[in-house]
Coordinates of C-alpha atoms and ligand atoms in Angstrom, one line a residue:
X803 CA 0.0 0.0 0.0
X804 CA 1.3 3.6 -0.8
X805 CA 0.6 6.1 1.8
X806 CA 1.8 8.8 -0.2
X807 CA 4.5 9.8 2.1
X808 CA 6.7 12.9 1.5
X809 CA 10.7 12.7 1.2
X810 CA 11.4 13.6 4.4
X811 CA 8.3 10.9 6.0
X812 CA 10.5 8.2 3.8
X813 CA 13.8 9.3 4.8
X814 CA 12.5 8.7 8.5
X815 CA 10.8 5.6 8.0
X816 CA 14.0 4.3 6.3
X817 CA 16.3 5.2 8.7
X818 CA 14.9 3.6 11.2
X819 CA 14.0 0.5 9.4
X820 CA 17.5 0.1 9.1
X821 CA 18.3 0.6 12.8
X822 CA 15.4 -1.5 13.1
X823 CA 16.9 -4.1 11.0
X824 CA 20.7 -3.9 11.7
X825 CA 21.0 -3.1 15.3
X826 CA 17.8 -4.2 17.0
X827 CA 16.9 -7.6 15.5
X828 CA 20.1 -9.4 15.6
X829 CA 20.8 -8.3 19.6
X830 CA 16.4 -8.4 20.6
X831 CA 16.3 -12.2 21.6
X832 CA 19.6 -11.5 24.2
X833 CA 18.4 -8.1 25.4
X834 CA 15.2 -10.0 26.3
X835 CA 16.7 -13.3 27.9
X836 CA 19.5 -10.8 29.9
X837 CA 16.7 -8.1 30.6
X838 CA 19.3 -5.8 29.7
X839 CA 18.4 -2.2 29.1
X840 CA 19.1 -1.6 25.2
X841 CA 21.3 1.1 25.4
X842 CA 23.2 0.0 22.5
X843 CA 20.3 0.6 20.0
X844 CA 18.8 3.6 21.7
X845 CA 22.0 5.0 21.0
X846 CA 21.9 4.7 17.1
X847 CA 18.9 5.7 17.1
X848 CA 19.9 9.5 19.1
X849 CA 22.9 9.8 16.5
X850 CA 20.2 9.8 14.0
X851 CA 18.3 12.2 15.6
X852 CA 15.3 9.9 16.0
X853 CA 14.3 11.1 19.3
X854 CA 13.9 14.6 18.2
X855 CA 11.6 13.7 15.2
X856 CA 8.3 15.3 17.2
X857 CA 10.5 18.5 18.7
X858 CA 10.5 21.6 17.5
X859 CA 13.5 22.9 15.6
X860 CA 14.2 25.9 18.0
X861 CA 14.5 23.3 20.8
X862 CA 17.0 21.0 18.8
X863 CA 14.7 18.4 17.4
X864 CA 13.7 17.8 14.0
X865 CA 10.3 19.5 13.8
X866 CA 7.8 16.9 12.3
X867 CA 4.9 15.9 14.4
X868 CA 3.0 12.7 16.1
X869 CA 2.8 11.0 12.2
X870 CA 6.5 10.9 11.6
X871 CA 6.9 9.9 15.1
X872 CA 4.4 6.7 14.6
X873 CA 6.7 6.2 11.7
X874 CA 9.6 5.9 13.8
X875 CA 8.2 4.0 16.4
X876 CA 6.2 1.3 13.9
X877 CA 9.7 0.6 12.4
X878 CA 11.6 -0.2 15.4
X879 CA 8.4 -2.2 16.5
X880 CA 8.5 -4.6 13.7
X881 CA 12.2 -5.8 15.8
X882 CA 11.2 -5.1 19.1
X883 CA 9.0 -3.8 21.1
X884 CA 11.2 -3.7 24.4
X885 CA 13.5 -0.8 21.9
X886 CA 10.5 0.4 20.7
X887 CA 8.6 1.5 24.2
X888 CA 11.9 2.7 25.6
X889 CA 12.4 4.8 22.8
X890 CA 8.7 5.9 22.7
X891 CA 8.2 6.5 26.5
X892 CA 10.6 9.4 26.2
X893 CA 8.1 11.1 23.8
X894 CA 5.5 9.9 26.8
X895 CA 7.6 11.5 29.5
X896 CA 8.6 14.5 27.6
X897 CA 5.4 15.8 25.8
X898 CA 3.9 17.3 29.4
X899 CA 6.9 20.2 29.1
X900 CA 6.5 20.6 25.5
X901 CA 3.3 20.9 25.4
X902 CA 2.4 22.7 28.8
X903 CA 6.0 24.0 30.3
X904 CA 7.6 27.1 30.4
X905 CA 9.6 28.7 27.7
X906 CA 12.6 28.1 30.2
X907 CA 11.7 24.6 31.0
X908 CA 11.5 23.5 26.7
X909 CA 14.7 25.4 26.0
X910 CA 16.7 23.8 28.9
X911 CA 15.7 20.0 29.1
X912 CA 13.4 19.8 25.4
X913 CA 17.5 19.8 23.2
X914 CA 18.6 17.0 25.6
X915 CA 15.6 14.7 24.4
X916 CA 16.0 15.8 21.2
X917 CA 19.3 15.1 20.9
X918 CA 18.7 11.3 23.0
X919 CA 21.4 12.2 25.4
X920 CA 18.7 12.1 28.0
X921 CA 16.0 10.0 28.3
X922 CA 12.4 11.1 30.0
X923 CA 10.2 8.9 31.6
X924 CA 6.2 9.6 32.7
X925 CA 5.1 9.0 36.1
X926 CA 1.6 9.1 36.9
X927 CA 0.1 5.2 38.2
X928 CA 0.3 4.1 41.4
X929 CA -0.2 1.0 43.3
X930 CA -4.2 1.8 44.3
X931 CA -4.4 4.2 40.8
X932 CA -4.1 2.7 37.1
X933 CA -7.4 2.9 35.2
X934 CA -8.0 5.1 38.2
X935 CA -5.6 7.8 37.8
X936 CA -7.5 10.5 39.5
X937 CA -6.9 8.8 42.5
X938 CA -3.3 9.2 43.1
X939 CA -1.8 10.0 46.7
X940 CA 0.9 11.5 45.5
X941 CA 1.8 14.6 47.3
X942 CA 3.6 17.9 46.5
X943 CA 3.6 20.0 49.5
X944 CA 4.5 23.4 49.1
X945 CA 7.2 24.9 51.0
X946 CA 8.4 28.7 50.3
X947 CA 10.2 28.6 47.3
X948 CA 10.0 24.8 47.2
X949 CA 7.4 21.8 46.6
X950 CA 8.1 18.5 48.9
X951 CA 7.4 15.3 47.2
X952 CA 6.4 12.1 49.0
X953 CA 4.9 9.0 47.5
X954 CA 5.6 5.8 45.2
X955 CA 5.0 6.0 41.4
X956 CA 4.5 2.4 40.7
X957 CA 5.6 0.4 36.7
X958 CA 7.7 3.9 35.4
X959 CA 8.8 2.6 31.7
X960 CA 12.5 4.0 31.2
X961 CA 12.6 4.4 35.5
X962 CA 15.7 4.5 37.0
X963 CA 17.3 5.3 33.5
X964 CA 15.6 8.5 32.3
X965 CA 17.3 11.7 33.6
X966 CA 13.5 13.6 33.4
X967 CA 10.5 12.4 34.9
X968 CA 6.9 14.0 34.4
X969 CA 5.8 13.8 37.5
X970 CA 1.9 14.2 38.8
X971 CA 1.6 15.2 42.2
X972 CA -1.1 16.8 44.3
X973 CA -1.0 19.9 45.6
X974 CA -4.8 20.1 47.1
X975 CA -5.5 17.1 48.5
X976 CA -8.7 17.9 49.0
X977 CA -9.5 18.8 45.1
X978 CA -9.1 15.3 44.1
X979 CA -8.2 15.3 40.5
X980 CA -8.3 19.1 40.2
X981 CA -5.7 19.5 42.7
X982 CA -3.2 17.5 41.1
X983 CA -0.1 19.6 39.2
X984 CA 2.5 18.5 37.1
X985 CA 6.4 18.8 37.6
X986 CA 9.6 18.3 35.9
X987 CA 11.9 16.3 38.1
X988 CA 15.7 15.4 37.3
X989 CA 17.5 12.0 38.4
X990 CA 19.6 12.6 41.2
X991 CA 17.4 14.8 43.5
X992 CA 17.6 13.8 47.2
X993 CA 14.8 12.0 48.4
X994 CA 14.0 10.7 45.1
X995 CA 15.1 7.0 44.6
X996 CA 13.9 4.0 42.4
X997 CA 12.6 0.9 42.9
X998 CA 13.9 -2.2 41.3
X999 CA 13.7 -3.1 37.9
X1000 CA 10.5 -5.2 37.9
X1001 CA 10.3 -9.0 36.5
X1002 CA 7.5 -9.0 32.9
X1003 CA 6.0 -11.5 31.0
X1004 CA 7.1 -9.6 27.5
X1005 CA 9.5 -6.4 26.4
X1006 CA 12.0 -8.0 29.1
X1007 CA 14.9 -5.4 28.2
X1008 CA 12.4 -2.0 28.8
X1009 CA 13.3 -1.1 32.4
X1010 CA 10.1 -0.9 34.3
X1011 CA 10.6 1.1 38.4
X1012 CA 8.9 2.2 40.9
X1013 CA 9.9 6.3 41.5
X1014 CA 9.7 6.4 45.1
X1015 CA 9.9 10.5 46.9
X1016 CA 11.0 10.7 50.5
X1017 CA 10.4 14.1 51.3
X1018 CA 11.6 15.3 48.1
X1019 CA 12.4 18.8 47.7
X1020 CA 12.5 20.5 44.3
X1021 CA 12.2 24.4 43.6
X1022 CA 9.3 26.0 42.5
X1023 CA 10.7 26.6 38.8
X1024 CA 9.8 22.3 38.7
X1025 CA 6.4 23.0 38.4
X1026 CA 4.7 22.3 35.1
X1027 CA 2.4 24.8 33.9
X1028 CA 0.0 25.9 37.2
X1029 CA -0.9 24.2 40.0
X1030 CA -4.0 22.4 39.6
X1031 CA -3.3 21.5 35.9
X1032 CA -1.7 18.2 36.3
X1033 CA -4.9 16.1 35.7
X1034 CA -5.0 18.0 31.9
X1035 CA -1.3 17.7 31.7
X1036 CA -1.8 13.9 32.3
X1037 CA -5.0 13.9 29.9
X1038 CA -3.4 15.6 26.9
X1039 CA -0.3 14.1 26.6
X1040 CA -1.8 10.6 26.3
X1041 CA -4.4 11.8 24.4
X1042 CA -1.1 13.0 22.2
X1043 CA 0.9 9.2 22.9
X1044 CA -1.8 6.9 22.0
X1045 CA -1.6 6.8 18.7
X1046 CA 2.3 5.8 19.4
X1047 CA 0.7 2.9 20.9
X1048 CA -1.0 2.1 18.0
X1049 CA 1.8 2.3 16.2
X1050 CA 4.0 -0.3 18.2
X1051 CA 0.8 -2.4 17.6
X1052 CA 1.3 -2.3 13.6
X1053 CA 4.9 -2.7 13.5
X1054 CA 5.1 -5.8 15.6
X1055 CA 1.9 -7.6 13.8
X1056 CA 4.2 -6.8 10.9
X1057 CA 6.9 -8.3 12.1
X1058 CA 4.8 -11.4 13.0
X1059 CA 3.0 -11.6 10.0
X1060 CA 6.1 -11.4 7.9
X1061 CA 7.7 -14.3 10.2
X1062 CA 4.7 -16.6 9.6
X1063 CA 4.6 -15.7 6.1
X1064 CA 8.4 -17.1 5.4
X1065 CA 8.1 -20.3 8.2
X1066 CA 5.2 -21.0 5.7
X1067 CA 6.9 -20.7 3.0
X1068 CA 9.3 -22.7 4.4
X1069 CA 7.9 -25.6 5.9
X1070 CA 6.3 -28.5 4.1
X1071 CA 4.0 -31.0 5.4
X1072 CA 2.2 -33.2 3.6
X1073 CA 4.9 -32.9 0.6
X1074 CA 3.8 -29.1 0.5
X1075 CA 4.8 -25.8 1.9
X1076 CA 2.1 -25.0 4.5
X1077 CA 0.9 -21.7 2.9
X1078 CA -0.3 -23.6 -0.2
X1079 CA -3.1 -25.1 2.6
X1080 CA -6.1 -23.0 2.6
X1081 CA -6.4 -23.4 6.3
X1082 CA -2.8 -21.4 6.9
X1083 CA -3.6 -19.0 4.2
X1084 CA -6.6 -17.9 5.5
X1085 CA -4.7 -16.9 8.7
X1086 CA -2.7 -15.1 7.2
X1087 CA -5.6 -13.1 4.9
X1088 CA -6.9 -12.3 7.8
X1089 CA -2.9 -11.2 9.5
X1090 CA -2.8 -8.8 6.2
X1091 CA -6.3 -7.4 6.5
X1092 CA -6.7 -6.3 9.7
X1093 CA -2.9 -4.9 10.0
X1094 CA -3.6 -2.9 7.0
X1095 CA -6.9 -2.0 9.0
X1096 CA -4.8 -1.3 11.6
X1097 CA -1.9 1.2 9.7
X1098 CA -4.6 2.7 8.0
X1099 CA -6.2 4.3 11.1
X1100 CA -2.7 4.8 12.9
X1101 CA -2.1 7.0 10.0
X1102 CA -5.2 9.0 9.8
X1103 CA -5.5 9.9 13.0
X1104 CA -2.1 10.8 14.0
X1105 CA -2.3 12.9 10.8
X1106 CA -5.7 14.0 12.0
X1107 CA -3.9 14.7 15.3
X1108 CA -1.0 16.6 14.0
X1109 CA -3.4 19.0 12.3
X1110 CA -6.4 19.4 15.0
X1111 CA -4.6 19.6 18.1
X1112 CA -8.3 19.7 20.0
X1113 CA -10.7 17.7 21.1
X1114 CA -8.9 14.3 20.1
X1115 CA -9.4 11.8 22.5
X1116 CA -12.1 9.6 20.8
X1117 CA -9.7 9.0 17.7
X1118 CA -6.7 8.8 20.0
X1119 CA -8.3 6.2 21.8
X1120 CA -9.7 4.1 18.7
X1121 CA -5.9 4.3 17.0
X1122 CA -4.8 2.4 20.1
X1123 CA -7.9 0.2 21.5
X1124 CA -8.4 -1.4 17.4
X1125 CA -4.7 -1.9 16.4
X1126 CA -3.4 -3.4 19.7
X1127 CA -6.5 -5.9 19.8
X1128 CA -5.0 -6.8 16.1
X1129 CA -1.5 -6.8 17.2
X1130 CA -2.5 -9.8 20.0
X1131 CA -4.5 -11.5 17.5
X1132 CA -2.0 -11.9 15.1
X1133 CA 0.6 -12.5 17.5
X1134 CA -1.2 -15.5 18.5
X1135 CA -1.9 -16.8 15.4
X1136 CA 1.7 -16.8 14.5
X1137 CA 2.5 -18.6 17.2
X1138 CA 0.0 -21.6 15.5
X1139 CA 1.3 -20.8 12.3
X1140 CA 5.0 -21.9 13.6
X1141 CA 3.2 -24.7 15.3
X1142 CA 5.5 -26.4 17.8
X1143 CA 8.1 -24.5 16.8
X1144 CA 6.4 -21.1 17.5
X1145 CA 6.4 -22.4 21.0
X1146 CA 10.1 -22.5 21.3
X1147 CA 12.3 -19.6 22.1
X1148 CA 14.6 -20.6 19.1
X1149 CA 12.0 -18.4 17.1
X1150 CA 11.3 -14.8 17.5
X1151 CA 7.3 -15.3 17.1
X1152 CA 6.6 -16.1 20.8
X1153 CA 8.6 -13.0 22.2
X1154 CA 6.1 -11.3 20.1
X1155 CA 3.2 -12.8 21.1
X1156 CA 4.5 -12.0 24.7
X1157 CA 5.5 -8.8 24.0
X1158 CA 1.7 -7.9 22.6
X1159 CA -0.2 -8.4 25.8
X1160 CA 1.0 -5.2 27.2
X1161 CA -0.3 -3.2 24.3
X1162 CA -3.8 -3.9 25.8
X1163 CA -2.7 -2.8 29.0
X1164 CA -0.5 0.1 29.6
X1165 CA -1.5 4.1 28.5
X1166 CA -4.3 3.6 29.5
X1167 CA -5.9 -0.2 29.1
X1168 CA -8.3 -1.4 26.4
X1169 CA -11.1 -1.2 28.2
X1170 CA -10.3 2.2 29.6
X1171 CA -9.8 3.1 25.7
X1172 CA -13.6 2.1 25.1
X1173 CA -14.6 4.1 28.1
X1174 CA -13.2 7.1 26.5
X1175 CA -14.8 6.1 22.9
X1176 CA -18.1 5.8 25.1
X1177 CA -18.1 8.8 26.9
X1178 CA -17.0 11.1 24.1
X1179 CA -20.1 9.3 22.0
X1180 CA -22.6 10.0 25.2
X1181 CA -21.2 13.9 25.0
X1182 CA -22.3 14.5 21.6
X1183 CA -25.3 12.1 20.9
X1184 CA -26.7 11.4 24.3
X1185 CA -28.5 15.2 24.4
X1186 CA -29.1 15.6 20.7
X1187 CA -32.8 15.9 19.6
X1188 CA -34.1 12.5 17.6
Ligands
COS1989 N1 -8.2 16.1 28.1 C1 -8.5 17.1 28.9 N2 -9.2 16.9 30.1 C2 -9.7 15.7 30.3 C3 -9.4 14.6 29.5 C4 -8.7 14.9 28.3 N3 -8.4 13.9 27.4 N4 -10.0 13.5 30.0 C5 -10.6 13.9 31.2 N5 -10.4 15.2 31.4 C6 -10.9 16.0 32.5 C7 -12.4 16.0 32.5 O1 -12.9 17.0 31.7 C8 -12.6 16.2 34.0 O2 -12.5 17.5 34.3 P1 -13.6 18.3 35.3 O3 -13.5 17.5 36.6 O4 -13.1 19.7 35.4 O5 -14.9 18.1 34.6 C9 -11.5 15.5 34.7 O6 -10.4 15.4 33.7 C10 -11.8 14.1 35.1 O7 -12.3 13.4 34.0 P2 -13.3 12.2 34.2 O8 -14.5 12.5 35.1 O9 -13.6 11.6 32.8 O10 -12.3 11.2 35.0 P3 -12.6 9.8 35.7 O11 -12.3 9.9 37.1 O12 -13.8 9.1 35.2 O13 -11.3 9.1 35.1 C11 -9.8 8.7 33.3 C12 -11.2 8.6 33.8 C13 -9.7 9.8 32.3 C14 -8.8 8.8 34.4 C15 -9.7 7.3 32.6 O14 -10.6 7.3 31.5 C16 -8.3 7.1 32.1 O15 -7.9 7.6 31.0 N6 -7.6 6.2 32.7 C17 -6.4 5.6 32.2 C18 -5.2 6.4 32.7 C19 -4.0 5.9 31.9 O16 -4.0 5.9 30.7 N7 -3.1 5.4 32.7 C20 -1.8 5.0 32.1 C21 -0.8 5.8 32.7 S1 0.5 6.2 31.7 S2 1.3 4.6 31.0

């Protein structure tokens, strides 16, 4: 399919199909056996300026927007997701300050993410809030020039190696949601430690923590936007990310799909290759259909959402509920397609399939997702005159 990309969308989608391709998939099935961190490709991908594609120029990035990012991002997918999310949740934990901080805040920590030399990291759940966000416990206190932190973030992607976390805090305790505010917090602060890298069924090398603040103290300046904002902050930036999501969803059912497509090319039973059977091609009619579903809406909205930066939650949401649904599906039926072998970790197909269950789950899960569809769906129909 041609998705009448400009120059500068191919030169992007090639260059990171060939990190993709070079540096991620031959080192992907050791990075997830060691759980290492992959700071071997994350690094060719910062030479390359891939973690400055959704910056703006003045602030050292590269000036395109949330499509060339989902470019990026569906590339390095189709080798690994573990890469992938690392390298994505710095766009997660840095979006809050571009979109909402200071002119002070973007021109001092927006060049370093550009650039990949640091990585940022998004810390809003907690143990007691997920789906629940609004019901954090976290606590900024403030103190003269100064805001005390205490409280555990809980399953940080990229903690304990970012060097900026978004952090949501309340301030008004009482307000509930509305009293939560944002803040821009550097590795290294006292009182700010991490828990330990936590144990996951699938992307193995992402680092997953727990931030933990022990009275905390961070100036004032840390503050993202006003007090009171950090809810929207929160709101808007995955309304921003999601598509990302989706994205990760279509590159790895890509990579799947075209690892079932060659095993059945490959292997004969019955004195045939298994793709001549109608049974396996029929699998893999419907692998082709529903990713090209799948890339199709990833692409339209995070056009759409490049160009109509309002009122974008209900497509946000459907670009990540449909395509990581399909991502799992196809993941699974990859696994069948390899058979016995699928099973073994001597193929890269059940990684996959492990790696896909979180897409259903994290930025929000899929069920949240259709909550949001819903709820945008009451908003505009539920009042309107038959
Ligand atoms: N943009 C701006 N504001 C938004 C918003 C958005 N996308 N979504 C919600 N809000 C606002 C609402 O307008 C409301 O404001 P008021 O109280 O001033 O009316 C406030 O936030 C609370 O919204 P709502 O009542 O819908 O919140 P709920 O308590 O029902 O919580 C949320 C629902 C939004 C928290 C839930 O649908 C959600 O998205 N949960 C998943 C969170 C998530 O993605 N976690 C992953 C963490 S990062 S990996």
């Amino acid at each position: 399919m041609d998705y009448f990309l400009n120059e500068d969308q191919k030169a992007i989608r090639d260059l990171a199909r060939k990190i993709a391709q070079e540096r991620v998939m031959p080192v992907r099935a050791e990075l997830d056996e060691k759980e290492e961190f992959p700071w071997g490709p994350l690094k060719y991908l910062a030479d390359v300026g891939l973690f400055g594609v959704y910056i703006p120029e003045e602030y050292g990035g590269l000036g395109y927007g949330s499509f060339e990012n989902c470019l990026a991002i569906e590339e390095i997918s189709r080798a690994c997701i573990g890469v992938s999310v690392s390298f994505a949740a710095s766009g997660l934990g840095s979006y809050p300050f571009l979109l909402f901080g200071s002119e002070e805040q973007k021109k001092k920590y927006l060049p370093d993410v550009a650039s990949g030399r640091k990585l940022a990291a998004f810390g809003l759940t907690e143990a007691g809030a997920g789906s629940d966000a609004g019901g954090i416990r976290t606590t900024a206190k403030r103190d003269g020039d100064a805001y005390i932190l205490n409280g555990t973030k809980q399953w940080i992607t990229n903690g304990g190696e970012a060097e900026l976390y978004s952090v949501i805090a309340l301030t008004d305790k009482a307000k509930g949601p509305r009293g939560a505010s944002a803040f821009l917090l550097e590795k290294g602060l006292p009182g700010f430690n991490f828990g330990k890298k936590e144990k996951k069924l699938g992307i193995r090398c992402s680092a997953t923590r727990e931030l933990v603040f022990e009275d905390c103290r961070v100036p004032k300046e840390s503050l993202i936007g006003r007090e009171g904002m950090g809810f929207i902050v929160a709101m808007r930036t995955l309304d921003k990310t999601r598509p990302g999501i989706g994205a990760q969803a279509v590159g790895l059912a890509q990579g799947a799909f075209e690892a079932a497509v060659e095993y059945a090319r490959e292997r004969h039973q019955f004195e045939k290759p298994i793709i001549s059977f109608q049974a396996v091609s029929h699998i893999l009619a419907d692998m082709a259909a529903e990713i090209e579903a799948a890339r199709a809406l990833v692409y339209a909205v995070a056009r759409w959402v490049d160009t109509n930066p309002k009122d974008i939650s209900r497509y946000s949401a459907i670009s990540k509920l449909f395509p990581t649904d399909v991502a799992m599906k196809v993941t699974v039926d990859a696994v069948q397609i390899f058979g016995g072998y699928g099973f073994m970790r001597d193929y890269p197909v059940e990684k996959m399939m492990r790696d896909a269950k979180i897409l259903q789950i994290y930025e929000g899960t899929n069920q949240i997702q259709r909550n949001v569809i819903g709820q945008s769906l009451i908003k505009e129909y539920a009042s309107k005159p038959h």
